[in-house]
Short mmCIF file of C-alpha atoms and ligand atoms in Angstrom, two decimals:
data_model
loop_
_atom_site.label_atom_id
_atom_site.label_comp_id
_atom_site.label_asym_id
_atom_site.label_seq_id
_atom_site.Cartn_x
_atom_site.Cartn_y
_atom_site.Cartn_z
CA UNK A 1 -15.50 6.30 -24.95
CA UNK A 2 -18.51 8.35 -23.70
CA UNK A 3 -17.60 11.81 -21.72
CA UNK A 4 -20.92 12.36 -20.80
CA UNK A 5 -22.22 12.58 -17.39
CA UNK A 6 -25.47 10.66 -16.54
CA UNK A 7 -28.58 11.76 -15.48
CA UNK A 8 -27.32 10.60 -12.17
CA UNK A 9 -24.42 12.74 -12.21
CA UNK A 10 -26.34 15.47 -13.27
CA UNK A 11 -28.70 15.33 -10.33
CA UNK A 12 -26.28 15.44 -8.02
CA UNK A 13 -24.38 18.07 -9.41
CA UNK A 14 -27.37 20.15 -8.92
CA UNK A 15 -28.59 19.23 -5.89
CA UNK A 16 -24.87 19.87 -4.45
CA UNK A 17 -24.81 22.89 -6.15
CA UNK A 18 -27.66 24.33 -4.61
CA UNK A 19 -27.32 22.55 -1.06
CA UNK A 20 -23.92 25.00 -1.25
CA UNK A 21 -25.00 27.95 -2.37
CA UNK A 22 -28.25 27.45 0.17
CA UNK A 23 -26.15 26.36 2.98
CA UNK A 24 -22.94 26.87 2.94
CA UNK A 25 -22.65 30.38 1.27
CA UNK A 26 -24.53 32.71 3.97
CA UNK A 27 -22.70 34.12 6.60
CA UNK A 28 -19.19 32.23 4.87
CA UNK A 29 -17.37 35.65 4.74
CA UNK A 30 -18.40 36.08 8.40
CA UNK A 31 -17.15 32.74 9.54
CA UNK A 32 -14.21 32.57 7.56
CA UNK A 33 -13.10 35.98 9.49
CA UNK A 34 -13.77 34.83 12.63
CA UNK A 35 -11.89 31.57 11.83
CA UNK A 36 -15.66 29.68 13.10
CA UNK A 37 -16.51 25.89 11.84
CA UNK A 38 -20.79 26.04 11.78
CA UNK A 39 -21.53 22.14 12.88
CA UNK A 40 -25.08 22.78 11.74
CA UNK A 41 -23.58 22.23 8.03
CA UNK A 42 -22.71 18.97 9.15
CA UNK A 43 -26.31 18.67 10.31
CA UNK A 44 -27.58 19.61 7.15
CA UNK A 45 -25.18 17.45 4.94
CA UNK A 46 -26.48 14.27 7.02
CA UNK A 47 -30.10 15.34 6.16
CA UNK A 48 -28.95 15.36 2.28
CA UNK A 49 -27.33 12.18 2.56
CA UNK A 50 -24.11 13.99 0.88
CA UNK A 51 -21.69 12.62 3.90
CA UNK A 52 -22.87 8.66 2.37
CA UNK A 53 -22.76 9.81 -1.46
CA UNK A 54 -20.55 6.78 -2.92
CA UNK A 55 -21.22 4.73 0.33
CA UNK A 56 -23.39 1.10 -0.28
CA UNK A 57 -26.98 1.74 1.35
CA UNK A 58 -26.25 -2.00 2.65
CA UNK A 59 -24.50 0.62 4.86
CA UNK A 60 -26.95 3.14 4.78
CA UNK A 61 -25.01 5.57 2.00
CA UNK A 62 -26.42 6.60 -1.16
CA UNK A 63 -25.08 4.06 -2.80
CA UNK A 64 -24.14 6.35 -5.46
CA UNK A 65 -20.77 5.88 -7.51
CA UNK A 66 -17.03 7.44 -7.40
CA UNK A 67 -18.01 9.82 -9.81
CA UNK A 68 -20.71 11.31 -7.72
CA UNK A 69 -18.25 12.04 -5.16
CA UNK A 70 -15.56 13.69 -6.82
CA UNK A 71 -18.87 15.66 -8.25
CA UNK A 72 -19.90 16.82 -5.39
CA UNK A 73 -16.36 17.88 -4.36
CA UNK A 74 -16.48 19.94 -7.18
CA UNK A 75 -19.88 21.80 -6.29
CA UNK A 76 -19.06 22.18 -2.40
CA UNK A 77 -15.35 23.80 -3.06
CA UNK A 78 -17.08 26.04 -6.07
CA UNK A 79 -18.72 27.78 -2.74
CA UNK A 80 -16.13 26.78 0.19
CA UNK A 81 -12.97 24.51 0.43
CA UNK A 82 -13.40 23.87 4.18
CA UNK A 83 -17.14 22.49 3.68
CA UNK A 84 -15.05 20.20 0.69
CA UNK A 85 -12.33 19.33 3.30
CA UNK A 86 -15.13 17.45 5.34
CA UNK A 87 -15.92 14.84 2.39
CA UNK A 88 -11.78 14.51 2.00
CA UNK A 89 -11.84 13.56 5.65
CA UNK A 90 -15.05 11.97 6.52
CA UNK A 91 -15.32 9.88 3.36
CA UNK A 92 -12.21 9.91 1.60
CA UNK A 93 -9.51 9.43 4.07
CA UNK A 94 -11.73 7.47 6.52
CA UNK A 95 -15.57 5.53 5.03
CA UNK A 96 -13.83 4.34 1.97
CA UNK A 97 -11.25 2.81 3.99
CA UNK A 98 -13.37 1.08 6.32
CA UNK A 99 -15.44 -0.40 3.42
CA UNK A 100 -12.29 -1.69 2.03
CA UNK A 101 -10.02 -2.51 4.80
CA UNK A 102 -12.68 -2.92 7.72
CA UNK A 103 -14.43 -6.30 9.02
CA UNK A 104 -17.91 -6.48 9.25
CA UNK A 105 -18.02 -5.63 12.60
CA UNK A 106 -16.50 -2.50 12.18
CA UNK A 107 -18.34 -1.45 9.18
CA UNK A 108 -21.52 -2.24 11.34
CA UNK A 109 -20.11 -0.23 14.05
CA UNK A 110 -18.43 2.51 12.29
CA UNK A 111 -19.05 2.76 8.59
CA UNK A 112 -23.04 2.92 8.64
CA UNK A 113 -23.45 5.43 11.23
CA UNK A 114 -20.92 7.46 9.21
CA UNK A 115 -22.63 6.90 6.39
CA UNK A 116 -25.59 8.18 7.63
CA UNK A 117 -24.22 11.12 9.18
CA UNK A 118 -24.53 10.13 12.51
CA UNK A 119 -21.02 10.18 13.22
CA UNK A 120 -18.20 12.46 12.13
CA UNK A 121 -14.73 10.62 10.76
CA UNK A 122 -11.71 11.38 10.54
CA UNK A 123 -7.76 10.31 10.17
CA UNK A 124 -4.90 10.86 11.74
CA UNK A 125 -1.53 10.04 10.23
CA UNK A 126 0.61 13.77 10.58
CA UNK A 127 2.37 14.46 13.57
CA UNK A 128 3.97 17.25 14.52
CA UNK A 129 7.35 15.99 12.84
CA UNK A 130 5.93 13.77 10.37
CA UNK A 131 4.36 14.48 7.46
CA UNK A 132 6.03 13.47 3.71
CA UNK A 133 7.91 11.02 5.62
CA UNK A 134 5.28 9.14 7.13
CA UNK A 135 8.24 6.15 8.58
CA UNK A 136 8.87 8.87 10.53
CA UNK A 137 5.72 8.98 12.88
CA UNK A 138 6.53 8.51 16.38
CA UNK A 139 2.73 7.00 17.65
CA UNK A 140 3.28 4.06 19.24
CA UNK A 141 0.52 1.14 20.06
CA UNK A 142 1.55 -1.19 22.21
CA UNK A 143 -0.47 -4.73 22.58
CA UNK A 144 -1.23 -5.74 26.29
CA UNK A 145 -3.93 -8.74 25.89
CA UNK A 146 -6.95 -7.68 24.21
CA UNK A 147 -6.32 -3.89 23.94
CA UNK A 148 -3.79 -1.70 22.37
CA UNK A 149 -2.03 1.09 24.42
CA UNK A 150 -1.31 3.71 21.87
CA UNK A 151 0.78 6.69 22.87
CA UNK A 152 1.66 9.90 20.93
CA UNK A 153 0.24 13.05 18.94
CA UNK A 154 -1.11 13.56 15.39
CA UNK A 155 -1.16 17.16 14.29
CA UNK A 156 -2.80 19.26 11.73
CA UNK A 157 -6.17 17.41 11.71
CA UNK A 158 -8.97 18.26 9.97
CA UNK A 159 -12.08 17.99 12.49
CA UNK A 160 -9.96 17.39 15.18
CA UNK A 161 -12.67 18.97 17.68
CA UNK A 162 -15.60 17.63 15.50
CA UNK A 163 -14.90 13.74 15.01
CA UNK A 164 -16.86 11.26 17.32
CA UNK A 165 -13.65 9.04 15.72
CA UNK A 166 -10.13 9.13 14.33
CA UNK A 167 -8.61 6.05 12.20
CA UNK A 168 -5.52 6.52 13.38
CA UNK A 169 -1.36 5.28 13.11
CA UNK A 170 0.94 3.87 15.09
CA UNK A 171 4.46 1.51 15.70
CA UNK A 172 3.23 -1.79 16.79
CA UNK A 173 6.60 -3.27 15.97
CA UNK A 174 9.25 -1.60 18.14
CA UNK A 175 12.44 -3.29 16.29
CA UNK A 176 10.89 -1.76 12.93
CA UNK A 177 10.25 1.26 13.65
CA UNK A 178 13.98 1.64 14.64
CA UNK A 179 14.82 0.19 11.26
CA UNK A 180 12.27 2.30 9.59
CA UNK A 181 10.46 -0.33 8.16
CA UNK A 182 6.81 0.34 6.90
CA UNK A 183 5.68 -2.84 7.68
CA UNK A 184 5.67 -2.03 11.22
CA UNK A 185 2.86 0.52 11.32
CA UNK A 186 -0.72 -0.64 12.61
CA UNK A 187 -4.28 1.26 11.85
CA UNK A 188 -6.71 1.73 14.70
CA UNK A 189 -9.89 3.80 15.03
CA UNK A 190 -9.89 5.30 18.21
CA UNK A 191 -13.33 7.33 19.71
CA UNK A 192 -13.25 10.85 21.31
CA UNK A 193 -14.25 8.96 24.62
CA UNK A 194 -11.66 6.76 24.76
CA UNK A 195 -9.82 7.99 27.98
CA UNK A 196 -6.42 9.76 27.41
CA UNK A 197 -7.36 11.15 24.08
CA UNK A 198 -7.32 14.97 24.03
CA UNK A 199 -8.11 17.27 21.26
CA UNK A 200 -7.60 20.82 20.35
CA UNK A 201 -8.22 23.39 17.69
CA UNK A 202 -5.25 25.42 15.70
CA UNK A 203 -5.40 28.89 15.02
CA UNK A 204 -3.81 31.54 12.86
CA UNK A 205 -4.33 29.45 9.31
CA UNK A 206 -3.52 30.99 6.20
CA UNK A 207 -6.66 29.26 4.85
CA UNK A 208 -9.99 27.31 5.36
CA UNK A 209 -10.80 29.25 7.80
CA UNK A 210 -14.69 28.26 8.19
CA UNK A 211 -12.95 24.93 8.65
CA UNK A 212 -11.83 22.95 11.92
CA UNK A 213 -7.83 22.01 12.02
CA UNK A 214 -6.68 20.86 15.44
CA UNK A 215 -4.49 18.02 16.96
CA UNK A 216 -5.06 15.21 18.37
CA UNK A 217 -2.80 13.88 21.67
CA UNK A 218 -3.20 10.19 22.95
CA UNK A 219 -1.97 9.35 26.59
CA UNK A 220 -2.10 5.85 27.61
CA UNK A 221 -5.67 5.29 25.19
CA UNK A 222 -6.33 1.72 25.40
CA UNK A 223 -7.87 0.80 22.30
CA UNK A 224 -9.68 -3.03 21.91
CA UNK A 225 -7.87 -5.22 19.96
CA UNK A 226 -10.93 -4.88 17.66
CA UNK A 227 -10.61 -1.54 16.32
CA UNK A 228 -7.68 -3.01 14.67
CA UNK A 229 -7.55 -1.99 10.70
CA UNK A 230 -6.41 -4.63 8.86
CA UNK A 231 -3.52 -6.82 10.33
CA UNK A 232 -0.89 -5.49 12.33
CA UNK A 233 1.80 -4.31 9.73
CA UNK A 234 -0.69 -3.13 7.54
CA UNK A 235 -1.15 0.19 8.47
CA UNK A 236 1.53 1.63 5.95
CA UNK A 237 -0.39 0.54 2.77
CA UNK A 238 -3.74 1.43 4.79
CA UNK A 239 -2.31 4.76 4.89
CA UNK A 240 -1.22 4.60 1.22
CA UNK A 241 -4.73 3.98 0.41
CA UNK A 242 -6.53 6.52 2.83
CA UNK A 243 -4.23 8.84 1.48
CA UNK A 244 -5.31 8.59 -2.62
CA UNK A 245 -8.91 8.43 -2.21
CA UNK A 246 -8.31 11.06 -0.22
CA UNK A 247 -6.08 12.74 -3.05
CA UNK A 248 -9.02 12.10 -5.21
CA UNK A 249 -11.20 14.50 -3.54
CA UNK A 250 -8.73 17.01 -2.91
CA UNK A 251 -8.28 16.98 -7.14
CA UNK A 252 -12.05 17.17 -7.29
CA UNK A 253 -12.56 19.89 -5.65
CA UNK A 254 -10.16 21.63 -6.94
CA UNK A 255 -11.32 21.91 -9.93
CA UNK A 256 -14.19 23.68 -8.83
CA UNK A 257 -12.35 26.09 -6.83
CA UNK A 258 -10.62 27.24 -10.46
CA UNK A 259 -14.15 27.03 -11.90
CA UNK A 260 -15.17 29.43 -9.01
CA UNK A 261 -12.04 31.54 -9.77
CA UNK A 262 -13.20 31.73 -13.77
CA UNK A 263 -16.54 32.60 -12.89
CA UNK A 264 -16.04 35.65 -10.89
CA UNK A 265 -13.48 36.71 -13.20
CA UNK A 266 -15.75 36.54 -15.94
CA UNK A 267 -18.63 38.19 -13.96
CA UNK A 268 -15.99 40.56 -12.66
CA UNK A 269 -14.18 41.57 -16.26
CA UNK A 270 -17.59 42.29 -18.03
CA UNK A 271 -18.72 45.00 -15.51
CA UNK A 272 -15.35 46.25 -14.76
CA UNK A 273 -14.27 49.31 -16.86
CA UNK A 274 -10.68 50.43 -17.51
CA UNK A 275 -8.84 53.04 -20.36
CA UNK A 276 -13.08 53.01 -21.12
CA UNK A 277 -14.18 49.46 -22.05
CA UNK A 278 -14.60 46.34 -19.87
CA UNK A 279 -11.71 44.85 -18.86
CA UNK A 280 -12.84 41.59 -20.50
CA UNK A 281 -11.56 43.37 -23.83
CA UNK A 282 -8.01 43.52 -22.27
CA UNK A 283 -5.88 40.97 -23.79
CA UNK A 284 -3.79 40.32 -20.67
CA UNK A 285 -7.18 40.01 -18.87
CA UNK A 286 -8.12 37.53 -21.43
CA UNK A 287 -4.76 35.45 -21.32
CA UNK A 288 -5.37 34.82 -17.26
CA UNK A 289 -8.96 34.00 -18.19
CA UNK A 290 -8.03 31.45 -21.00
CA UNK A 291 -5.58 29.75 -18.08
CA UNK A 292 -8.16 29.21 -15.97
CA UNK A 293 -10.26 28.01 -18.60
CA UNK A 294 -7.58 25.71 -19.28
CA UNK A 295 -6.73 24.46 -15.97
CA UNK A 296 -10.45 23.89 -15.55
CA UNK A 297 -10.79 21.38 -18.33
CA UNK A 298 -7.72 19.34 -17.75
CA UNK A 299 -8.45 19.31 -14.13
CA UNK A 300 -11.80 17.42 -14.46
CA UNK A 301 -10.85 15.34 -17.03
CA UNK A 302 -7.93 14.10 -14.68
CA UNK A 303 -9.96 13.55 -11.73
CA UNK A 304 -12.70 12.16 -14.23
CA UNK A 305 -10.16 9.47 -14.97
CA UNK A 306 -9.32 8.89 -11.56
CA UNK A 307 -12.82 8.19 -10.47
CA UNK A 308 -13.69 5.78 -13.72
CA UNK A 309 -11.08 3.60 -13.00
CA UNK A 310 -12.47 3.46 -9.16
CA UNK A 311 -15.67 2.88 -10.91
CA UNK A 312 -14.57 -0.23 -12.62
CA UNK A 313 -12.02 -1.34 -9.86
CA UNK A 314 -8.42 -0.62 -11.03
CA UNK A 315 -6.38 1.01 -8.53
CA UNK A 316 -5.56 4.58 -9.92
CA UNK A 317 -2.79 5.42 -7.52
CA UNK A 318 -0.71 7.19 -10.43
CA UNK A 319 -3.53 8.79 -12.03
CA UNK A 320 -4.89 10.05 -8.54
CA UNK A 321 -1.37 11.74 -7.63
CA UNK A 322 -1.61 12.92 -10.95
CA UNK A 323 -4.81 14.70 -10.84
CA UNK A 324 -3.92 16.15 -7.51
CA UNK A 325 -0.78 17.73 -8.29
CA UNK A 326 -2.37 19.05 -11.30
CA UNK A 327 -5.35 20.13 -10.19
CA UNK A 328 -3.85 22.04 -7.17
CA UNK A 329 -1.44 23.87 -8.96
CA UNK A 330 -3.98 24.97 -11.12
CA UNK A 331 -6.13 26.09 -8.61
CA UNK A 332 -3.53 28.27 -6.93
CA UNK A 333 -2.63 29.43 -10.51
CA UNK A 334 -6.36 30.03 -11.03
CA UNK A 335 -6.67 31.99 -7.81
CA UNK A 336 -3.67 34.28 -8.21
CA UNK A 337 -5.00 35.25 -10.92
CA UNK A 338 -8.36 36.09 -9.81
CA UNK A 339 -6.97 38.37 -7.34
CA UNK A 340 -5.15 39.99 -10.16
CA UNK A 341 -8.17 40.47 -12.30
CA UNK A 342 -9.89 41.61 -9.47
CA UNK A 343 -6.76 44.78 -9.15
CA UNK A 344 -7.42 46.11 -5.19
CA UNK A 345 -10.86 44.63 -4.64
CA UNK A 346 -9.56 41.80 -5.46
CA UNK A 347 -6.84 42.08 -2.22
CA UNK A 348 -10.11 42.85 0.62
CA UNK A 349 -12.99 40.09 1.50
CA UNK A 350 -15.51 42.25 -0.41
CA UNK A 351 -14.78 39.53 -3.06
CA UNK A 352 -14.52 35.90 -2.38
CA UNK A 353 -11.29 35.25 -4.40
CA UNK A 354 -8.95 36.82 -2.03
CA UNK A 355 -10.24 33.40 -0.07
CA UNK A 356 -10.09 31.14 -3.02
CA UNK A 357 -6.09 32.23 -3.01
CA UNK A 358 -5.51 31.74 0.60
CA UNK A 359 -7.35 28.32 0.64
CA UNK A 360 -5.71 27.15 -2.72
CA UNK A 361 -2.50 27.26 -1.09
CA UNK A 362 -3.75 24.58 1.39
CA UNK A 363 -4.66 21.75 -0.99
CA UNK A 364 -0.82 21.63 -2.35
CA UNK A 365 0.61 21.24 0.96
CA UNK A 366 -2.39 18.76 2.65
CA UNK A 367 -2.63 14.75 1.92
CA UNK A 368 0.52 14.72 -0.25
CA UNK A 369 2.14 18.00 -1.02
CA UNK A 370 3.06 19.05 -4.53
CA UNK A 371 6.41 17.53 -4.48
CA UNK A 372 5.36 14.33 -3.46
CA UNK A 373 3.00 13.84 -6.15
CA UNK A 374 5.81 15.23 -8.53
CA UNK A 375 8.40 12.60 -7.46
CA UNK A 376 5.59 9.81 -7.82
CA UNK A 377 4.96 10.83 -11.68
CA UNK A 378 8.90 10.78 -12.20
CA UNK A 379 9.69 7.59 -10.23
CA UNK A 380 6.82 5.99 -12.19
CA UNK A 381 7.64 6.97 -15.97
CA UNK A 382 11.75 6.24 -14.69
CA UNK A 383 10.15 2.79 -13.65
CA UNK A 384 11.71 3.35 -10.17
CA UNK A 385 7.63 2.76 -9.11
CA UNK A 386 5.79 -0.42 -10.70
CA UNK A 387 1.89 0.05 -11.36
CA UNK A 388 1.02 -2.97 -8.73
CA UNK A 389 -2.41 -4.79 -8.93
CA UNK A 390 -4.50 -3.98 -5.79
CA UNK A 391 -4.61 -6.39 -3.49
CA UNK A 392 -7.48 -4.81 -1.23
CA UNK A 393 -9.30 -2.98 -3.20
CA UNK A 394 -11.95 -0.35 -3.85
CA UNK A 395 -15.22 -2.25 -4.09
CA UNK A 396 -16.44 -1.63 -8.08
CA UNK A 397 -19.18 0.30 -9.01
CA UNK A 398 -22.56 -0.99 -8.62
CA UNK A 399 -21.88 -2.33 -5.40
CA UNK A 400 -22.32 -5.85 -5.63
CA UNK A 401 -24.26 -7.55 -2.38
CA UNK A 402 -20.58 -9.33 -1.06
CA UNK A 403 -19.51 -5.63 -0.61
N1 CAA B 501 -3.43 1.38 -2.09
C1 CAA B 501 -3.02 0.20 -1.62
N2 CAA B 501 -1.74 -0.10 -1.36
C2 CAA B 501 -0.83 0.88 -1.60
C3 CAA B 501 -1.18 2.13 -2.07
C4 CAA B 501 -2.55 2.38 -2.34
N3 CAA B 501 -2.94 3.56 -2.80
N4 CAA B 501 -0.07 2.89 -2.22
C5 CAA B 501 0.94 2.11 -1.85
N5 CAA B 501 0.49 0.91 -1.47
C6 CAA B 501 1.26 -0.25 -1.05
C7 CAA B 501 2.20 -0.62 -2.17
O1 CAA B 501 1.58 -1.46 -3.12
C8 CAA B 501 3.30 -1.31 -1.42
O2 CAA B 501 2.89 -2.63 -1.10
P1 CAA B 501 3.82 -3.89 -1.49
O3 CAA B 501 5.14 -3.57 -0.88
O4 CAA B 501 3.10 -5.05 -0.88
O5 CAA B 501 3.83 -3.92 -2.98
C9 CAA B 501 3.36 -0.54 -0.10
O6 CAA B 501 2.09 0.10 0.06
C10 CAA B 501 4.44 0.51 -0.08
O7 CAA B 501 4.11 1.45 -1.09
P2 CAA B 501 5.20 2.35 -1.83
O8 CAA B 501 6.28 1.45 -2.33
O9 CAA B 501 4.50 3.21 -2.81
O10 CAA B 501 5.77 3.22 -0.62
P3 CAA B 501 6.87 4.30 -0.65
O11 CAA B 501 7.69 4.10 0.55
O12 CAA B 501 7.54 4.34 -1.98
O13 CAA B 501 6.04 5.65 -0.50
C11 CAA B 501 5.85 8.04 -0.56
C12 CAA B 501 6.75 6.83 -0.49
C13 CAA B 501 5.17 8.10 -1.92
C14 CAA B 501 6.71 9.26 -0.36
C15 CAA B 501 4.76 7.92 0.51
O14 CAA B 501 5.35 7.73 1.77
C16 CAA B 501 3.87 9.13 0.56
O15 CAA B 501 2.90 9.25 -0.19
N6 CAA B 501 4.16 10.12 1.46
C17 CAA B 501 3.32 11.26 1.63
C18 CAA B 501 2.44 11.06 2.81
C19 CAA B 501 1.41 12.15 2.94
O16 CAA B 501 0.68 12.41 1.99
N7 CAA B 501 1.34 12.74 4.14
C20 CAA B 501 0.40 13.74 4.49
C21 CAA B 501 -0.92 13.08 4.80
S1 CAA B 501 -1.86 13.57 6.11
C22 CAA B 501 -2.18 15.18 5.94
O17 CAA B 501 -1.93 15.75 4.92
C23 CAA B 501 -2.74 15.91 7.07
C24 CAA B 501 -3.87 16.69 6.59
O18 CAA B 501 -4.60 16.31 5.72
C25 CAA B 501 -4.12 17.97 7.17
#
């Protein structure tokens, strides 16, 4: 078993780490007051090839592996969650699934101009009362000759005013989605132009701030038969699979948001003087430190995991939910108790980790909340849930030229 990263890994860590602090940190406090998504980021992660890390260059990606990703999760949320949230959406919850699930003519069409930045992606399953229970979505696409008609609204989506595309859900069987039968739900990517789509920006978040969340409405969007994802029916499982490499980002980068948390504790507690020696000294300081610490290393290694297995092609559904419960309830651990380390200057903006807290919160709630992921692990070791094989799968790592 080797735990070492490669020199690979290593090189992106650092040139992620320093595309962050370069790009993303100046003028973050600012935006994240004034609730303000910067597209030139998106600019500049195009130009670094970040928004194709794990994508084959057959596509025009990086062609770099799982790892790499989850990596640069990790360096991006050390710095800002929102500018992490973008590689959730724009390769987790939507590239990876169009290089699985996609035909070649819409990984021509959609995947390689995504993977070179060209255009934004992004996925829309939520709806205003649907989230856990994703039967529940009320989208409907219906099929009138060569073109879907898809009617309804998806809510709380990241990019939602940014995305040149959505891969979106919907009922194309009527008489199952009465029944509540999964097998009933269809994917589609639908574009911005498409008439009858509408978009629009929420405000007032507790978190990710510097980020875009919005909704997205469809009236009457005829969508070519096409942009179909899969077969009809398929769109449940498509969703289930969106949905954990998406979860495997989320555990990423948390994991650097508690390694962000640690490090301005650390920097904080050394210079910070109370009863008339650092606060470092203070036991109780200490314990909080030593959690985060903790929740640091178990983190990674679970997301680690997660993204080896992707590496060598075994579907990691358990281990993903896993890592993402974990990893998210360390983070918000991990941020609490920055802002308590931090006493009062830890409660104003003068520090980021009054941010860290409010964007932690996020990440448990978003692409599987904290329950879900509990009830998976339960169902799993009560053997209510079977490990299944994949049947479409991640494409192994290196990409092998029938990718
Ligand atoms: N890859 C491929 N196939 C998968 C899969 C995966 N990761 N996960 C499941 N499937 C397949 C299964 O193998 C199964 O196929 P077969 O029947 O052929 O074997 C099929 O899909 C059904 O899977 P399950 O039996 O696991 O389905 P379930 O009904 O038990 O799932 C659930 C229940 C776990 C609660 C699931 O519905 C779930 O995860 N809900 C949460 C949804 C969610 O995260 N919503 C929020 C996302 S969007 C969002 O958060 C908005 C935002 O970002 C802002």
């Amino acid at each position: 078993m080797n735990f070492e990263l490669t020199d690979d890994h290593l090189s992106v860590q650092k040139l992620t780490r320093e595309f962050a602090a370069k790009t993303i940190a100046p003028g973050l406090r600012e935006r994240d007051r004034e609730n303000r998504f910067d597209r030139n980021i998106l600019t500049k992660m195009a130009e670094s090839d970040i928004l194709g890390i794990c994508l084959p260059e057959k596509y025009g990606g990086a062609g770099m592996d799982y790892i790499s990703l989850g990596l640069a999760c990790e360096e991006l949320e050390y710095i800002d969650t929102s500018a992490r949230v973008i590689l959730s959406v724009h390769i987790g919850l939507n590239s990876l699934t169009l290089l699985s699930w996609g035909n070649q003519f819409q990984k021509e069409k959609y995947l390689t101009p995504q993977a070179k930045g060209e255009k934004i992606a992004s996925f829309g399953l939520t709806e205003p009362n649907a989230g856990s229970d994703v039967v529940g979505i009320q989208t409907t696409a219906v099929k009138r000759g060569d073109r879907y008609i898809l009617n309804g609204e998806k809510m709380w989506i990241s990019l939602a005013d940014i995305a040149d595309h959505f891969l979106v859900f919907g009922w194309t069987d009527i008489v199952k989605k009465n029944k509540r039968d999964h097998t009933g739900i269809s994917a589609f990517i639908v574009e911005r132009p498409f008439a009858g789509v509408t978009t629009g920006s929420i405000h007032g978040k507790l978190g990710v701030r510097a980020g875009n969340t919005g909704w997205v409405a469809m009236q009457d969007v005829e969508v070519p038969a096409e942009n179909l994802v899969g077969n009809e029916g398929e769109g449940f499982k498509i969703a289930m699979f969106c949905l954990e490499q998406g979860r495997y980002t989320v555990a990423a980068g948390s994991a650097g948001l508690i390694r962000a948390c640690l490090d301005a504790c650390v920097t904080y507690s050394h210079t910070r003087k109370a009863f008339e020696v650092p606060i470092a000294e203070h036991q109780l300081v200490k314990e909080m430190i030593a959690g985060m610490e903790a929740g640091f290393q178990i983190s990674r290694l679970l997301w680690l995991k997660a993204g080896w297995m992707r590496n060598v092609g075994l579907r990691a559904t358990r281990e993903t939910a896993l890592a993402k419960w974990i990893a998210c309830e360390q983070a918000e651990k991990a941020a609490a108790d920055s802002v308590q380390v931090h006493g009062a200057y830890g409660f104003s903006d003068e520090y980021p980790v009054e941010r860290f807290y409010r964007n932690a919160k996020g990440a448990s709630i978003y692409e599987g909340t904290r329950e879900i992921q509990k009830l998976m692990q339960a169902d799993y070791a009560l053997g209510f849930r079977a490990d299944r094989p994949r049947r479409v799968n991640l494409p192994p790592w290196p990409f092998g030229d029938g990718v």
